[in-house]
PDB file of C-alpha atoms in Angstrom:
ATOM      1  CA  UNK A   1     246.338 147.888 297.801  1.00  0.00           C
ATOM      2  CA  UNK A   2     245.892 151.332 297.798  1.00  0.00           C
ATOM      3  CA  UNK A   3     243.678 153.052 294.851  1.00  0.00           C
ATOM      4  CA  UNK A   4     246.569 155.413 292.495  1.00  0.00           C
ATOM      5  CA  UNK A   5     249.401 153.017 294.309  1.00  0.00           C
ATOM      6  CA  UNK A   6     250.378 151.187 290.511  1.00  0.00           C
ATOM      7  CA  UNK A   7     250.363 152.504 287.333  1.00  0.00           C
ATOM      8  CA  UNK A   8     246.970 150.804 286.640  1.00  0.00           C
ATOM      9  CA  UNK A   9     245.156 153.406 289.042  1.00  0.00           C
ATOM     10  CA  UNK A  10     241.639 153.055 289.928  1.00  0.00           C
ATOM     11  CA  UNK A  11     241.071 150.750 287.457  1.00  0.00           C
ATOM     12  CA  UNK A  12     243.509 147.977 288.728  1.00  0.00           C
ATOM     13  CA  UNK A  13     242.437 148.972 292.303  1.00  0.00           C
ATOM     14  CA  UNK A  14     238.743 148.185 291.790  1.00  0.00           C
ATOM     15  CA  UNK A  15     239.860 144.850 289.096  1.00  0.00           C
ATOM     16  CA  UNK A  16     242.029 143.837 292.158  1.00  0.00           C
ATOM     17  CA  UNK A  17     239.030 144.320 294.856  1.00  0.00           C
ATOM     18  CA  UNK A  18     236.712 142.103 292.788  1.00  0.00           C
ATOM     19  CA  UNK A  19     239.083 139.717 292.607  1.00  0.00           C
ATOM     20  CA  UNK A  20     238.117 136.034 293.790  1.00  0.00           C
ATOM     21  CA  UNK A  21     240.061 133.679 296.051  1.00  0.00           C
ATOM     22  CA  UNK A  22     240.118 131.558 293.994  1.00  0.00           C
ATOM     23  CA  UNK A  23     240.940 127.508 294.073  1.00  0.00           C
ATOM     24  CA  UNK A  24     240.133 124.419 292.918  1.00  0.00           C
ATOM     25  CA  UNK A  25     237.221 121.723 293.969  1.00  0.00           C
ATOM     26  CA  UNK A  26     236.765 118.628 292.340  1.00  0.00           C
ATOM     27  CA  UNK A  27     238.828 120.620 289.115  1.00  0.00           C
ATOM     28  CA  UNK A  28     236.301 123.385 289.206  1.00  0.00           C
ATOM     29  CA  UNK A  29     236.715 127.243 290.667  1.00  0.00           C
ATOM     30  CA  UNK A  30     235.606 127.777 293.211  1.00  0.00           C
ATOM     31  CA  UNK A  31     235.513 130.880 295.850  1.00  0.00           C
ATOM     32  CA  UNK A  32     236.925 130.389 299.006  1.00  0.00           C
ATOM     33  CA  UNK A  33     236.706 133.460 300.230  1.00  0.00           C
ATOM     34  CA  UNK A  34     232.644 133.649 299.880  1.00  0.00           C
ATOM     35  CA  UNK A  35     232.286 130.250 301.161  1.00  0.00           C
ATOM     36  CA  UNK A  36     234.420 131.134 303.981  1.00  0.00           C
ATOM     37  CA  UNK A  37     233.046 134.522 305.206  1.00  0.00           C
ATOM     38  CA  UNK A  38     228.731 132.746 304.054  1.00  0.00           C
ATOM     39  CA  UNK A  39     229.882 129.768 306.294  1.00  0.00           C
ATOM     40  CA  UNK A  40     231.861 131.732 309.259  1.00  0.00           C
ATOM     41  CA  UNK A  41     228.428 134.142 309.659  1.00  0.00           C
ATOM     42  CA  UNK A  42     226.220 131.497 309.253  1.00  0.00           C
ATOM     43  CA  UNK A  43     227.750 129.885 312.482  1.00  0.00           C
ATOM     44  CA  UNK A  44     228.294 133.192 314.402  1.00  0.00           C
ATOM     45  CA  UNK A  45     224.008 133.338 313.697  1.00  0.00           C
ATOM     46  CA  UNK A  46     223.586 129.803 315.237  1.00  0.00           C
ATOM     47  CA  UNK A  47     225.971 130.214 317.670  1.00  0.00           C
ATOM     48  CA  UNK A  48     224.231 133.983 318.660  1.00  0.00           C
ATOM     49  CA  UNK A  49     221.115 132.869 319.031  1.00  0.00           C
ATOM     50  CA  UNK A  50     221.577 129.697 320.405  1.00  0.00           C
ATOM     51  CA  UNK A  51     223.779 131.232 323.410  1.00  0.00           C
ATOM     52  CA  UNK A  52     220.738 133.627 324.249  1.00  0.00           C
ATOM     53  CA  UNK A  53     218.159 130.890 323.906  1.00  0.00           C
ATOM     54  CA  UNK A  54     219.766 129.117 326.727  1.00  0.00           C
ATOM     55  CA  UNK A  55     219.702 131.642 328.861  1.00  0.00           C
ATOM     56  CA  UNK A  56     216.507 132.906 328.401  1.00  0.00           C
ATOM     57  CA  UNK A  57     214.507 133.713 331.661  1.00  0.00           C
ATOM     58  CA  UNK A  58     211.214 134.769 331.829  1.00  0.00           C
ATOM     59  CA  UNK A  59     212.017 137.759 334.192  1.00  0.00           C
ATOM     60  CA  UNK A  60     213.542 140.773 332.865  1.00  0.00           C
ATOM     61  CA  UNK A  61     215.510 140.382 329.472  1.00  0.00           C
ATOM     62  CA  UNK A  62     219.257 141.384 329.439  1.00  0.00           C
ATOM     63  CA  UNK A  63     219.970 143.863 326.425  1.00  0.00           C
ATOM     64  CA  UNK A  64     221.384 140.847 324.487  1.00  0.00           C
ATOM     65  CA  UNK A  65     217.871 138.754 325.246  1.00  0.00           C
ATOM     66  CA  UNK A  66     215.611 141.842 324.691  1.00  0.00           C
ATOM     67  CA  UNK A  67     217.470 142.339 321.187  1.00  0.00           C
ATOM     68  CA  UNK A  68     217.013 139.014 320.047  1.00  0.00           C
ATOM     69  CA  UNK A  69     213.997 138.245 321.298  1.00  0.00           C
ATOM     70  CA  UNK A  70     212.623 142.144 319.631  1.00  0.00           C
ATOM     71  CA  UNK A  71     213.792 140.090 316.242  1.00  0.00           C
ATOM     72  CA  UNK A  72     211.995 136.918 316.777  1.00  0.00           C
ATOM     73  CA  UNK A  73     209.209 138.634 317.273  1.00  0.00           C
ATOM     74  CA  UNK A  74     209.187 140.840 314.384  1.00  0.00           C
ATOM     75  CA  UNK A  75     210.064 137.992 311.643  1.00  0.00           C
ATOM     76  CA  UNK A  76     207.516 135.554 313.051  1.00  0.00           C
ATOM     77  CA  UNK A  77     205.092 138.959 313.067  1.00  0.00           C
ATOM     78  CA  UNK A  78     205.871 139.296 309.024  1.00  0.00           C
ATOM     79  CA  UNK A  79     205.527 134.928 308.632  1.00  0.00           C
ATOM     80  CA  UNK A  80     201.784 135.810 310.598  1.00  0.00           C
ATOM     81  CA  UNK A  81     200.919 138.034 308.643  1.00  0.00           C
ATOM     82  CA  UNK A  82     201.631 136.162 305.210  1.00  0.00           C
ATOM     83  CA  UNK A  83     201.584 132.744 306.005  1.00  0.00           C
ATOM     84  CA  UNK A  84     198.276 131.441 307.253  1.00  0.00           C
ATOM     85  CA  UNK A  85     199.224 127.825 308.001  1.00  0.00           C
ATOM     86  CA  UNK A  86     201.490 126.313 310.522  1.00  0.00           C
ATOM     87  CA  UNK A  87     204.371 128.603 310.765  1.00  0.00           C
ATOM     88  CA  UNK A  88     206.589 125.931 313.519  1.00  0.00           C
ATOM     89  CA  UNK A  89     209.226 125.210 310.721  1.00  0.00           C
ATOM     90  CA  UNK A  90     209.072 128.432 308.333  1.00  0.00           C
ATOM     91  CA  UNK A  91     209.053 130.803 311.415  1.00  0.00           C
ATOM     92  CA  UNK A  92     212.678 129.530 311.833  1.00  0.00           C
ATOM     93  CA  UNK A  93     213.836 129.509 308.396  1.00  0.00           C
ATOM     94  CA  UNK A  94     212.382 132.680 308.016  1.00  0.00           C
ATOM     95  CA  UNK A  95     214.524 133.906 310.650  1.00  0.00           C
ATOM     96  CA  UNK A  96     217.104 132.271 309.637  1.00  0.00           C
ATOM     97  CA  UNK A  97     217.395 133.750 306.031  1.00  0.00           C
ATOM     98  CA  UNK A  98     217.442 136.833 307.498  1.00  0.00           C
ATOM     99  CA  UNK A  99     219.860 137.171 310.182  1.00  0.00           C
ATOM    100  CA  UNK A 100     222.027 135.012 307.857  1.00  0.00           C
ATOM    101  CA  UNK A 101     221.514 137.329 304.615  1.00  0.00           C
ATOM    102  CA  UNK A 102     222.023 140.567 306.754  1.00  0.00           C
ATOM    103  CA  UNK A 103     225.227 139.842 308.485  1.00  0.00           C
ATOM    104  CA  UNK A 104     226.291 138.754 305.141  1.00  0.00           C
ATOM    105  CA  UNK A 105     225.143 141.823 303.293  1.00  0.00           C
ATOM    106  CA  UNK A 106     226.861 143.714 306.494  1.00  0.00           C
ATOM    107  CA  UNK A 107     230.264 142.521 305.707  1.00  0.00           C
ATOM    108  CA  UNK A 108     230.389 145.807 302.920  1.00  0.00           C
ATOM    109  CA  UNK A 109     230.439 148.172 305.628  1.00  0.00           C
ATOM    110  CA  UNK A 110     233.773 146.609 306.480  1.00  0.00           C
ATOM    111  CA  UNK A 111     236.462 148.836 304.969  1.00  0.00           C
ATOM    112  CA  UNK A 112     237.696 148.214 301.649  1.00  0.00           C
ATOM    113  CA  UNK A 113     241.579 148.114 302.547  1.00  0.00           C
ATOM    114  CA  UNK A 114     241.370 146.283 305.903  1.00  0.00           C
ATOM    115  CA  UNK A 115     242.444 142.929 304.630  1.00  0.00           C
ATOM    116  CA  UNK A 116     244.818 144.255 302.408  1.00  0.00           C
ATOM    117  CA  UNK A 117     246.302 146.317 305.357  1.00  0.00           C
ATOM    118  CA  UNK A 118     246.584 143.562 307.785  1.00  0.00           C
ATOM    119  CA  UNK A 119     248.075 141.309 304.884  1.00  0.00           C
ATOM    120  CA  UNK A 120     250.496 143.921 304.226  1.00  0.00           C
ATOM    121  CA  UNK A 121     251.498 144.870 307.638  1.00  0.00           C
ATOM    122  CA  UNK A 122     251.542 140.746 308.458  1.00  0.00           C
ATOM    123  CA  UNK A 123     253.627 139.640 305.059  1.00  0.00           C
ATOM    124  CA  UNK A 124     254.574 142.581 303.636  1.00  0.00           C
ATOM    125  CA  UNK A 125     253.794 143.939 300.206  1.00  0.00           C
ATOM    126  CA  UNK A 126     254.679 141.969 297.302  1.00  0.00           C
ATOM    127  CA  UNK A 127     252.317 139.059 299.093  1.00  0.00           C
ATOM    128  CA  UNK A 128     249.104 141.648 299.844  1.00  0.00           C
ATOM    129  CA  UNK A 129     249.416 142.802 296.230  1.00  0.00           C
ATOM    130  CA  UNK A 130     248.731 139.129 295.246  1.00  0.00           C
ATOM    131  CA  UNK A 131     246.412 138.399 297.516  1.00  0.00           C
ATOM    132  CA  UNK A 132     242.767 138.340 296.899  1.00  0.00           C
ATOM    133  CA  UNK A 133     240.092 138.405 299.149  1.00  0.00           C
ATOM    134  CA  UNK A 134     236.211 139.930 298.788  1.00  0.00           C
ATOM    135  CA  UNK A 135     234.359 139.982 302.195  1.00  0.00           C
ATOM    136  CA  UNK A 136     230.792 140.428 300.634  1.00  0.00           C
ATOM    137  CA  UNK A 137     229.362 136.920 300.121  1.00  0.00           C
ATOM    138  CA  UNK A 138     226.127 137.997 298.684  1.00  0.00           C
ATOM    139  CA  UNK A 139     228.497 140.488 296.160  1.00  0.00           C
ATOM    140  CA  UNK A 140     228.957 136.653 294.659  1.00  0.00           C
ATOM    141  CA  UNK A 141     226.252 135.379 292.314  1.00  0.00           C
ATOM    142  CA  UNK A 142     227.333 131.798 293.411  1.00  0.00           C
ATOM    143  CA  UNK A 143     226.501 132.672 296.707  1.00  0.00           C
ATOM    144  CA  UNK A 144     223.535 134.168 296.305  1.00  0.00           C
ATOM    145  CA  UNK A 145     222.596 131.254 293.722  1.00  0.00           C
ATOM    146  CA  UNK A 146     223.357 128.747 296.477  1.00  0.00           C
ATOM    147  CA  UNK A 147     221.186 130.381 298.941  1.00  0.00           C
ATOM    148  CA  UNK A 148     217.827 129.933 296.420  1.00  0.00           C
ATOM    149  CA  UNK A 149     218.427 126.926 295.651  1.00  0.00           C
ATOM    150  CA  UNK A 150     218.599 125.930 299.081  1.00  0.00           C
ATOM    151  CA  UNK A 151     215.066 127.789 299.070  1.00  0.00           C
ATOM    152  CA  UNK A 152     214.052 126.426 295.943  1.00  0.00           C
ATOM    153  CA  UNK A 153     214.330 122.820 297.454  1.00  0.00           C
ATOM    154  CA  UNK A 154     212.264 123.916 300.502  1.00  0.00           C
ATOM    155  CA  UNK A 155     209.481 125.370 298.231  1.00  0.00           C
ATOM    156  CA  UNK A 156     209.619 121.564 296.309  1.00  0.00           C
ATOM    157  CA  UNK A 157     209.197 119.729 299.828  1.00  0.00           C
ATOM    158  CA  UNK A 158     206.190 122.214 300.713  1.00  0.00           C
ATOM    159  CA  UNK A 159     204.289 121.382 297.841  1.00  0.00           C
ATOM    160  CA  UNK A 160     204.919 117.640 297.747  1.00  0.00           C
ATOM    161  CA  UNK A 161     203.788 117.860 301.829  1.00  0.00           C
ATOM    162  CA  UNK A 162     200.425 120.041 301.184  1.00  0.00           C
ATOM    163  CA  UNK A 163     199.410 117.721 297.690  1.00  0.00           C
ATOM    164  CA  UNK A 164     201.715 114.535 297.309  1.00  0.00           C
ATOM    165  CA  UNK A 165     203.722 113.912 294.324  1.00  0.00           C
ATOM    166  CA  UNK A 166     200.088 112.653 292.605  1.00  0.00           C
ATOM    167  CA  UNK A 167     198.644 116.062 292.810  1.00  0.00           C
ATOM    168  CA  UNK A 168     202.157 118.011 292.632  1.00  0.00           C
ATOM    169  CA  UNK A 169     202.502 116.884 289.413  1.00  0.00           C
ATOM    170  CA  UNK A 170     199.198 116.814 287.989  1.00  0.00           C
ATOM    171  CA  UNK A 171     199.195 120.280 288.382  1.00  0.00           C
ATOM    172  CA  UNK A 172     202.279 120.962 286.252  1.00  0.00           C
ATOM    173  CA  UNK A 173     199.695 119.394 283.311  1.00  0.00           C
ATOM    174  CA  UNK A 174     196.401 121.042 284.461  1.00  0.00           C
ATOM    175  CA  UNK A 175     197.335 124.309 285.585  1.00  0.00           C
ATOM    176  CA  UNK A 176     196.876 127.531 284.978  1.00  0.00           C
ATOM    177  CA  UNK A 177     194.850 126.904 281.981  1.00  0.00           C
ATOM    178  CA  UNK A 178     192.129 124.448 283.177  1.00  0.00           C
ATOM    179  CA  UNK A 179     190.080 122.032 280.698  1.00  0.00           C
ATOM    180  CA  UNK A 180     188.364 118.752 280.005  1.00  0.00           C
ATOM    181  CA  UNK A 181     188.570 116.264 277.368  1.00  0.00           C
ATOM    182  CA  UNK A 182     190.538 116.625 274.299  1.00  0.00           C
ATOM    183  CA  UNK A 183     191.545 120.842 274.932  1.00  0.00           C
ATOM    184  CA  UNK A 184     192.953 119.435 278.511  1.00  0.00           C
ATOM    185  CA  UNK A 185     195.307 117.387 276.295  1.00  0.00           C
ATOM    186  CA  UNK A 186     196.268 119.831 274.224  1.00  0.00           C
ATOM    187  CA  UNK A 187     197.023 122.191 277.047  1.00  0.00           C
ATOM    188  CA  UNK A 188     198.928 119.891 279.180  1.00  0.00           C
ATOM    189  CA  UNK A 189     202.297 121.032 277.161  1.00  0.00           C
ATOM    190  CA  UNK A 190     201.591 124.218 277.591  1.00  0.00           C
ATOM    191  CA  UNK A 191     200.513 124.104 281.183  1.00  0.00           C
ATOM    192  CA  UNK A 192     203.523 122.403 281.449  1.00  0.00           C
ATOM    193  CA  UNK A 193     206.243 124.867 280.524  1.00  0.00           C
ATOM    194  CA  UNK A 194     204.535 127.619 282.368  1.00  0.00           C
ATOM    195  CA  UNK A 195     205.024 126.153 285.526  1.00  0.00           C
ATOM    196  CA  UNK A 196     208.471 125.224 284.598  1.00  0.00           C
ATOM    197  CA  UNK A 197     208.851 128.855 283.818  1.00  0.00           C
ATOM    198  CA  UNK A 198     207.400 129.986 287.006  1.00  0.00           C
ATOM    199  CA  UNK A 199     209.207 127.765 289.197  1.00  0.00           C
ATOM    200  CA  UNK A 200     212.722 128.322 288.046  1.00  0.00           C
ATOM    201  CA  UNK A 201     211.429 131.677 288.368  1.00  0.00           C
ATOM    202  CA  UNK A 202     211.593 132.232 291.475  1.00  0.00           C
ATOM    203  CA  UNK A 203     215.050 131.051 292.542  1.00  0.00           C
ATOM    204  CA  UNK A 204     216.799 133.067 289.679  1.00  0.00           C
ATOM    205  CA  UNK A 205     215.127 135.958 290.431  1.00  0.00           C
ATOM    206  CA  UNK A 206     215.605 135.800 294.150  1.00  0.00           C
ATOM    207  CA  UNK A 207     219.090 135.229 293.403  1.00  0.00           C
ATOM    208  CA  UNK A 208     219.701 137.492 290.630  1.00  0.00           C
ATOM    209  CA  UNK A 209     218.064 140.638 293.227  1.00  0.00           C
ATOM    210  CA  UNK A 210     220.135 140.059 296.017  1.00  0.00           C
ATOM    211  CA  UNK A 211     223.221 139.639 293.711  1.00  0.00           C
ATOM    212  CA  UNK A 212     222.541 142.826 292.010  1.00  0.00           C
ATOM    213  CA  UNK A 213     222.134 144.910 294.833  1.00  0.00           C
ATOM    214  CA  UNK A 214     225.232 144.362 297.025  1.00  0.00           C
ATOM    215  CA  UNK A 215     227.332 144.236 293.922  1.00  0.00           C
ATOM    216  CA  UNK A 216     226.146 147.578 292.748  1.00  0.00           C
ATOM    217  CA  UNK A 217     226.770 148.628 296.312  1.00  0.00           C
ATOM    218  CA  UNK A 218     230.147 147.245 296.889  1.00  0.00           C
ATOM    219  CA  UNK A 219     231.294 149.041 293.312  1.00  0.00           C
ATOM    220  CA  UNK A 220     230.292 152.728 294.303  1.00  0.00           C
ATOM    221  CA  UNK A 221     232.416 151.991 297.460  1.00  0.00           C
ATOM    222  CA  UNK A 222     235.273 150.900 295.515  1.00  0.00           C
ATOM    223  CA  UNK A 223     234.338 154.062 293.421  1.00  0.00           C
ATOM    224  CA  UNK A 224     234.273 156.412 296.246  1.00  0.00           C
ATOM    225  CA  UNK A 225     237.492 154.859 297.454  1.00  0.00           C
ATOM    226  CA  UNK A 226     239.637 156.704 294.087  1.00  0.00           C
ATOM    227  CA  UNK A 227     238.589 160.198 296.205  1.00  0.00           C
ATOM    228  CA  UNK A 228     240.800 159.576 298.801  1.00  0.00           C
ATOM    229  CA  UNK A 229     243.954 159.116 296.031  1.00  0.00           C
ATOM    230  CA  UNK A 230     243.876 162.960 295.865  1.00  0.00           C
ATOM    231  CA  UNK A 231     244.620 165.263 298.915  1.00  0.00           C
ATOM    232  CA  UNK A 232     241.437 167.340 296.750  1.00  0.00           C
ATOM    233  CA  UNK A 233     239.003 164.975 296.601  1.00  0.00           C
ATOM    234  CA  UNK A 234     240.368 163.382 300.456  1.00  0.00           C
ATOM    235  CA  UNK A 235     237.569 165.271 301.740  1.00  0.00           C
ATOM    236  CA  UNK A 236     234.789 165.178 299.530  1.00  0.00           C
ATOM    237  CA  UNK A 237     235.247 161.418 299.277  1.00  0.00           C
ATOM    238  CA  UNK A 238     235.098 161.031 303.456  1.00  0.00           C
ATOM    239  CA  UNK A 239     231.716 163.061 302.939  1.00  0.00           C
ATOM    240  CA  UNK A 240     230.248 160.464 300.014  1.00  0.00           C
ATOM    241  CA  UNK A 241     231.612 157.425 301.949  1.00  0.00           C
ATOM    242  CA  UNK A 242     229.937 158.096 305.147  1.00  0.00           C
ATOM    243  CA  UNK A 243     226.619 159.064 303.130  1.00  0.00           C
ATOM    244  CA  UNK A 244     226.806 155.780 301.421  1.00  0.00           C
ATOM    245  CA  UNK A 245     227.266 154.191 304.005  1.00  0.00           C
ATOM    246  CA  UNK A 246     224.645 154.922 306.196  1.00  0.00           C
ATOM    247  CA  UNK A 247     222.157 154.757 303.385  1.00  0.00           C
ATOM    248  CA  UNK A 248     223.516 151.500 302.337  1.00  0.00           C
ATOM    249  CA  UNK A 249     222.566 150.436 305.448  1.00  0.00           C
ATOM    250  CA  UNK A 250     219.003 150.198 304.660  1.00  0.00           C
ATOM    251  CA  UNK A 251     219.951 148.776 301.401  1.00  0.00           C
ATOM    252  CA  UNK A 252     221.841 145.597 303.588  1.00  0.00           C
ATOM    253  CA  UNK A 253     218.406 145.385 305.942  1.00  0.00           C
ATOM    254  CA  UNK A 254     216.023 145.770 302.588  1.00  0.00           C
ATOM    255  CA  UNK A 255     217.798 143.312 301.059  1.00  0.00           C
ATOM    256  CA  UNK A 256     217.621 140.681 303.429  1.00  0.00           C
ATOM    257  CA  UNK A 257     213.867 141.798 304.474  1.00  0.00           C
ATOM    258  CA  UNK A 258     212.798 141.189 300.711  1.00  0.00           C
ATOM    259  CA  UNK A 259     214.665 137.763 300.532  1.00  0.00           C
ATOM    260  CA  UNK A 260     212.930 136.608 303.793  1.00  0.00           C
ATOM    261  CA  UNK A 261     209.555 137.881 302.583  1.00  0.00           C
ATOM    262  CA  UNK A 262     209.502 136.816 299.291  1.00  0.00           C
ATOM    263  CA  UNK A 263     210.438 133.632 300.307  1.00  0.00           C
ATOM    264  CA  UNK A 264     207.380 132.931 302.578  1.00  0.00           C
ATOM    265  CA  UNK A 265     205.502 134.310 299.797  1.00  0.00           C
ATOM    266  CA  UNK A 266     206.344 131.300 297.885  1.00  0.00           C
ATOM    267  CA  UNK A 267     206.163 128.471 300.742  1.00  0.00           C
ATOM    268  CA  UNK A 268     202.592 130.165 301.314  1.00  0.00           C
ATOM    269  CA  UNK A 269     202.161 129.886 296.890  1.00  0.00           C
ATOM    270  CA  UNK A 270     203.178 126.443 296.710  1.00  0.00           C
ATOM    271  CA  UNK A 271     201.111 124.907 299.517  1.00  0.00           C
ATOM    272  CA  UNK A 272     198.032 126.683 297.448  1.00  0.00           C
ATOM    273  CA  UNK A 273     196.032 124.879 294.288  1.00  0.00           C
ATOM    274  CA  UNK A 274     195.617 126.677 291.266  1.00  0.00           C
TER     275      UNK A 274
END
């Protein structure tokens, strides 16, 4: 779908570009399209690294090896330099999160039309004009929602590993406002809904940031795409597209960095007494 190609002009261009594929699971909605494209890059991550794993030598590195192995290095660098305990299994989610997050985040440097072109060309128009697809899985707060939680659950298992469920959950009573006797009583409610507060916290917030981001960025493509409607604006809007591009490319590594980071941050928080 072309912007200016219906009466509803850039308006039902953009409306029709953050459209969902959208189904049913278990009689909810449900995305298929960000599950899809989240699930189809995880893999291609697994199966990336995994193929250069295996053939790692310990002479000299192919380009492929030397890449990887250059990003290894640097992510379990950042865990180091954060996380002062064992880092065997966060080193690896660590990396994970962000290889995952920034081929995710990558997918808006795809161009806007390409599925709707090969749709078109494929079925023709009437079925590319009712097609929707978004390639951006992290442009999808249920996405991004998903992701944190999965973190969210990690941060739980680190703090029932470093201080059981005895002292996990005397410290939603006795912390961050310590006391004794009858004022420790009276605090424990208190105590209690702040670290309710600062645990759900974190996952909203980690999803909420990410979410923000790449959906802001995927709308001032969309935005940038109503140039090209005009022979006038064709150039100007080539100039803005490839500026936005390459800048948004540090937003897509950013993003992913501060997801990864922030995330140690809190495995390294939770494994910590008040």
């Amino acid at each position: 779908m072309e912007p200016g190609s219906s009466g509803g002009g850039l308006t039902e261009y953009i409306q029709h570009h953050l459209s969902h594929n959208t189904g049913k699971l278990f009689s909810m909605d449900f995305n298929w399209d960000s599950w899809g494209m989240a699930l189809g890059l995880g893999l291609l991550f697994v199966l990336w690294f995994a193929l250069f794993a295996r053939k790692a030598t310990s002479g000299v590195p192919s380009k492929g090896q030397a890449f990887v192995e250059i990003i290894v290095e640097f992510v379990d660098g950042q865990v180091k330099d954060v996380f002062h305990g064992d880092r065997k299994s966060v080193t690896p989610l660590a990396l994970t999160i962000f290889m995952w997050v920034t081929l995710m985040n990558a997918m808006d440097l795809i161009p806007l039309d390409l599925v709707g072109w090969v749709t078109q060309t494929v079925f023709g128009h009437e079925v590319a004009h009712h097609t929707y697809f978004r390639a951006v899985p992290t442009a999808d707060l249920n996405t991004t929602l998903g992701v944190s939680t999965g973190v969210f659950l990690v941060l739980i298992g680190h703090a029932l590993s470093a201080k059981g469920i005895g002292g996990f959950t005397k410290e939603f009573f006795t912390a961050p406002f310590h006391a004794h006797g009858f004022a420790a009583i009276l605090l424990a409610p208190v105590n209690f809904i702040m670290n309710v507060i600062e645990w759900l916290v974190k996952p909203i917030s980690l999803a909420m940031r990410l979410f923000g981001n790449m959906y802001g960025g995927e709308l001032v493509f969309m935005l940038i795409a109503g140039l090209f409607a005009s022979w006038v604006t064709f150039l100007p809007g080539i100039i803005a597209n490839t500026a936005w591009g390459i800048f948004h490319i540090l937003i897509i590594l950013l993003q992913a960095f501060i997801f990864m980071i922030l995330t140690v941050v809190y495995i390294s928080g939770v494994r910590e007494s008040h």
